[in-house]
Rosetta silent file (secondary structure, phi, psi, omega in degrees, C-alpha in Angstrom):
SEQUENCE: AAATAAPPVRLPERVTRTAPAPGRLYVEAATFSRRDLADRQAARIGGWVEAQGPRGRQTFRVRIGPLRSVAEADAALERSLRAGVSESRIAVE
SCORE:     score description
SCORE:     0.000 S_00000001
   1 L     0.000  -18.852  173.929    0.235   -0.086   -0.096 S_00000001
   2 L   -83.366  -36.476  165.643    3.098    2.688    0.601 S_00000001
   3 L   -30.066  -66.753 -139.707    4.345    1.849   -2.929 S_00000001
   4 L  -119.509   50.824  148.979    1.467    2.714   -4.461 S_00000001
   5 L   -87.114  153.566 -161.799    1.049    5.671   -2.462 S_00000001
   6 L   -98.316 -159.450 -162.732    0.955    9.058   -4.094 S_00000001
   7 L  -101.482  154.028  158.048    4.146   12.056   -3.587 S_00000001
   8 L   -25.470  178.051 -171.466    3.645   14.491   -0.882 S_00000001
   9 L  -112.579  162.194  178.309    1.909   18.205   -2.341 S_00000001
  10 L  -115.118  100.519  177.744    5.504   20.109   -2.641 S_00000001
  11 L   -60.705 -179.859  171.065    4.871   24.085   -1.372 S_00000001
  12 L   -75.421   75.458  176.370    6.503   27.301   -2.932 S_00000001
  13 L   -56.935   73.460  167.539    9.516   27.136   -1.729 S_00000001
  14 L  -100.099 -177.988  149.159    9.534   31.470   -2.169 S_00000001
  15 L  -144.011  105.580  171.730   10.684   33.296    0.687 S_00000001
  16 L  -141.097  147.719 -147.756    9.383   36.985    1.337 S_00000001
  17 L   -94.789   43.875 -158.460   10.699   39.684    3.475 S_00000001
  18 L  -101.852  171.807  160.315    8.525   41.775    5.050 S_00000001
  19 L  -169.601  160.182 -154.547    8.267   43.986    8.033 S_00000001
  20 L    29.974  120.558  139.699    7.614   43.416   11.939 S_00000001
  21 L  -127.478  109.988  140.756    4.297   44.624   11.989 S_00000001
  22 L    13.943 -108.747 -179.697    3.098   44.448   15.847 S_00000001
  23 L   148.115  156.049 -160.144    0.297   44.989   16.404 S_00000001
  24 L   -80.769  124.843  167.932   -1.441   48.168   18.118 S_00000001
  25 E   -98.616  177.693  178.684    0.064   48.586   21.569 S_00000001
  26 E  -149.855  137.998  167.795   -2.716   49.433   25.124 S_00000001
  27 L  -121.528  103.175  157.144   -1.929   49.218   28.010 S_00000001
  28 L    -5.599  102.555  173.062   -4.798   47.371   30.272 S_00000001
  29 L  -103.935  -74.687 -148.622   -5.029   48.864   33.816 S_00000001
  30 E  -138.030  171.228  175.242   -9.138   47.203   34.637 S_00000001
  31 E  -141.706  147.466 -176.378  -11.986   46.225   34.130 S_00000001
  32 E  -115.402  133.748  156.402  -15.425   47.501   36.023 S_00000001
  33 L   -73.778  -14.458  166.767  -18.548   46.544   36.203 S_00000001
  34 L  -117.394 -173.219  178.061  -20.188   49.355   36.103 S_00000001
  35 L  -105.776   -3.093 -176.636  -19.194   52.249   34.377 S_00000001
  36 L  -112.776  -15.621  136.452  -19.158   55.055   36.032 S_00000001
  37 L   -60.789  -32.768  171.835  -16.115   53.450   38.262 S_00000001
  38 L   -83.958  -50.710  176.070  -14.417   52.732   35.198 S_00000001
  39 H   -41.133  -22.937 -154.685  -15.141   56.894   34.075 S_00000001
  40 H   -94.863  -82.592  164.884  -13.547   57.629   37.175 S_00000001
  41 H    22.965  -82.867 -179.122  -10.126   55.438   36.085 S_00000001
  42 H   -63.001  -35.165  143.730   -9.751   56.716   33.254 S_00000001
  43 H   -69.264   26.545 -170.875   -9.805   60.340   34.383 S_00000001
  44 H  -111.475  -62.264  167.886   -7.394   59.559   36.904 S_00000001
  45 L  -106.572   39.383 -159.007   -4.952   58.002   34.345 S_00000001
  46 L    78.253  -13.522  173.008   -5.725   59.045   31.391 S_00000001
  47 L   -91.043  176.086  173.312   -7.763   56.733   29.437 S_00000001
  48 E  -133.458  168.946  150.789  -10.734   56.249   27.953 S_00000001
  49 L   -53.768  125.447  113.882  -14.038   53.149   28.353 S_00000001
  50 L   -98.607   83.928 -141.771  -14.202   50.439   26.372 S_00000001
  51 E   -72.635  129.202  170.996  -17.894   48.968   26.773 S_00000001
  52 E  -142.221  150.781 -147.937  -17.633   44.558   26.146 S_00000001
  53 L    32.448 -174.596 -167.749  -20.579   42.585   26.056 S_00000001
  54 L   -63.875 -174.859 -149.870  -24.450   42.732   25.545 S_00000001
  55 L   -77.010  142.889 -153.412  -26.589   45.179   26.884 S_00000001
  56 L    67.957  -31.984 -148.019  -26.816   43.819   31.423 S_00000001
  57 L  -142.450   53.655 -172.193  -24.129   41.960   31.499 S_00000001
  58 L   -98.702  170.221  164.638  -21.964   44.507   29.942 S_00000001
  59 E  -144.328  173.896  171.003  -18.118   45.483   31.548 S_00000001
  60 E  -132.407  121.629  169.290  -15.583   48.230   31.165 S_00000001
  61 E  -105.316  136.156  170.306  -12.060   48.142   30.358 S_00000001
  62 E  -138.101  154.307 -136.942  -10.271   50.814   30.478 S_00000001
  63 E  -126.949  165.588  152.083   -7.340   51.211   28.270 S_00000001
  64 L  -164.505  149.829 -138.542   -4.787   53.527   27.136 S_00000001
  65 L   142.161  152.350   41.641   -3.590   53.870   23.778 S_00000001
  66 L  -102.117 -174.335  173.665   -3.082   52.682   21.331 S_00000001
  67 L   177.461   87.759  147.906    0.325   53.595   21.322 S_00000001
  68 L    92.672  -35.264  172.292    3.182   54.920   19.323 S_00000001
  69 L   178.832  166.821  150.905    6.019   52.253   20.312 S_00000001
  70 L   -46.745  -26.218   79.519    7.317   50.635   23.014 S_00000001
  71 L    37.036  -80.258  141.359    8.966   53.229   24.653 S_00000001
  72 H   -77.874  -18.592  164.656    5.978   54.574   25.291 S_00000001
  73 H   -56.749  -29.932  173.593    3.884   52.089   25.903 S_00000001
  74 H   -74.522  -22.892 -169.303    6.372   51.659   29.198 S_00000001
  75 H   -77.238  -36.643  172.309    6.108   54.749   29.707 S_00000001
  76 H   -71.345  -57.357  139.325    2.428   54.638   30.137 S_00000001
  77 H    -2.473  -65.718  172.779    2.333   51.227   31.945 S_00000001
  78 H   -92.479  -41.279  131.376    4.477   53.085   34.782 S_00000001
  79 H   -26.329  -28.325  175.162    2.763   56.388   35.173 S_00000001
  80 H   -81.539  -58.283  173.153   -0.989   54.077   35.429 S_00000001
  81 L   -65.087    7.114  176.374    1.088   51.918   38.020 S_00000001
  82 L   -93.289  -39.862  173.618    2.869   54.649   39.937 S_00000001
  83 L   -50.198   -8.591 -178.964   -0.915   56.019   39.890 S_00000001
  84 L    44.228   66.784  176.368   -1.299   53.329   41.306 S_00000001
  85 L   -99.272  119.896  163.037   -3.734   50.547   39.016 S_00000001
  86 L   -92.943   -1.329 -159.071   -1.344   47.598   40.094 S_00000001
  87 L  -127.894   43.162  166.519   -2.809   45.146   37.827 S_00000001
  88 L  -101.263  162.927 -178.516   -2.423   47.300   34.483 S_00000001
  89 L  -129.052  143.047  167.115   -0.754   45.666   31.679 S_00000001
  90 L   -85.429 -173.937 -157.400    0.448   46.308   28.215 S_00000001
  91 E  -153.295  117.898  179.110   -2.153   44.362   25.702 S_00000001
  92 E  -111.191  122.875  158.004   -0.867   44.124   21.789 S_00000001
  93 L  -131.442    0.000    0.000   -3.385   43.115   19.324 S_00000001
């Protein structure tokens, strides 16, 4: 049976080089179940609020960005941490 098997399909042997595209950088500060609390924290750290989920069960994510560089993301994360938002982290989308 092995002798009659079709040969494997060959993939093209062409390689294309492109510049890396890492995606957009954000600092995600926290997620709240109440919009007013998210708005308050966003104002404190200079961020904005993004609603997620269906109405009535929405959560509100506080973010800073999109940021233009890793250095800018690091600086925004440091500011957020200094403001007392210990759960802040950098996210790439």
